[in-house]
XYZ file of C-alpha atoms in Angstrom:
122
model
C -55.705 -48.515 19.289
C -53.272 -50.841 21.098
C -54.637 -52.373 24.484
C -51.876 -53.075 26.809
C -52.102 -55.739 29.595
C -50.586 -53.188 31.781
C -51.921 -49.577 30.962
C -49.795 -48.210 33.449
C -46.580 -48.899 31.650
C -47.280 -48.972 27.902
C -46.951 -47.626 24.589
C -50.014 -46.446 22.525
C -50.615 -44.473 19.386
C -51.256 -40.887 19.629
C -54.852 -39.597 19.068
C -53.610 -38.291 15.427
C -51.751 -41.572 14.656
C -48.550 -39.198 14.089
C -46.867 -40.019 17.191
C -46.480 -42.465 20.211
C -47.300 -42.137 23.677
C -45.357 -43.679 26.602
C -47.252 -44.127 29.718
C -45.403 -44.674 32.893
C -47.528 -44.114 36.079
C -44.800 -45.227 38.476
C -42.768 -42.116 37.648
C -45.560 -39.990 38.436
C -46.496 -41.982 41.601
C -42.814 -41.839 42.702
C -42.422 -38.229 41.925
C -45.471 -37.488 44.284
C -44.177 -39.680 47.016
C -40.552 -38.230 46.874
C -42.108 -34.839 46.813
C -43.917 -35.110 50.134
C -41.707 -37.715 52.034
C -40.251 -35.031 54.339
C -43.578 -33.266 54.929
C -43.534 -34.149 58.583
C -40.743 -31.848 59.073
C -42.128 -28.273 59.164
C -39.063 -26.703 58.021
C -38.477 -29.082 55.026
C -42.100 -28.590 54.212
C -41.818 -24.759 54.073
C -38.627 -25.345 51.928
C -40.724 -27.447 49.457
C -43.577 -25.069 49.555
C -41.182 -21.981 48.710
C -39.677 -23.679 45.934
C -43.215 -24.857 44.518
C -44.147 -21.221 44.794
C -41.015 -20.215 42.863
C -41.710 -22.997 40.089
C -45.467 -21.942 40.066
C -44.198 -18.343 39.435
C -41.965 -19.355 36.529
C -44.802 -21.504 34.981
C -47.215 -18.842 35.061
C -44.930 -15.940 33.984
C -42.705 -15.385 31.081
C -39.485 -17.249 31.753
C -36.042 -16.618 30.883
C -33.776 -19.379 29.263
C -32.846 -22.058 31.864
C -35.348 -20.324 34.573
C -37.769 -23.351 34.301
C -34.775 -25.982 34.629
C -33.478 -24.122 37.588
C -36.898 -24.012 39.371
C -37.558 -27.668 38.775
C -33.893 -28.328 39.939
C -34.604 -26.556 43.202
C -37.744 -28.538 43.813
C -35.735 -31.598 43.228
C -33.148 -30.475 45.585
C -35.229 -29.476 48.505
C -37.545 -32.378 48.407
C -34.539 -34.883 47.926
C -36.023 -36.254 44.955
C -34.104 -38.913 42.915
C -33.988 -39.316 39.075
C -37.026 -40.172 37.304
C -36.513 -43.900 36.224
C -38.323 -47.021 36.431
C -36.978 -50.656 36.417
C -38.457 -52.652 33.852
C -38.667 -56.392 34.109
C -37.462 -58.772 31.432
C -41.073 -59.857 30.574
C -42.228 -56.244 30.601
C -39.252 -55.334 28.272
C -40.504 -57.948 25.885
C -44.289 -56.589 26.007
C -43.203 -52.892 25.617
C -40.980 -53.756 22.638
C -43.943 -55.364 20.915
C -46.291 -52.460 21.860
C -43.579 -50.164 20.618
C -43.195 -52.141 17.359
C -47.047 -52.020 16.773
C -46.935 -48.191 17.450
C -44.080 -47.762 14.994
C -45.827 -49.638 12.241
C -49.065 -47.362 12.613
C -47.161 -43.997 13.023
C -44.834 -44.843 10.238
C -47.648 -45.180 7.697
C -48.088 -41.620 8.069
C -44.409 -40.520 8.329
C -42.868 -38.763 5.536
C -39.614 -40.618 5.685
C -38.922 -44.390 6.512
C -37.948 -45.581 9.779
C -34.106 -45.961 10.329
C -33.211 -49.565 8.730
C -36.005 -49.380 6.564
C -36.116 -48.437 2.793
C -38.614 -46.116 1.343
C -40.773 -47.366 -1.345
C -39.895 -45.844 -4.600
């Protein structure tokens, strides 16, 4: 297990050591804030709730190709949500690179093929 100095923005080894896990709490936080930013306007709130109801129906049912993406896009549009991205400062880039390198080393021990740029032992 890799212990990060900033768990809310970190890389970890997955539970089965076959994958890495990227944790970015800021994206979840920003998403929720953007979702309710217009909540004070009853019309906007009703539009957002209708879009969320439509999304819930798609998630709970059998959806056709593209239907989930369309429902998510509708929520994003009516809530005025921006692209899910996080600005990462220089020192965090360096820290994340070190964490990702450690994750890659652990995960690659179990991988069937070498990581790009590495030669597979004969």
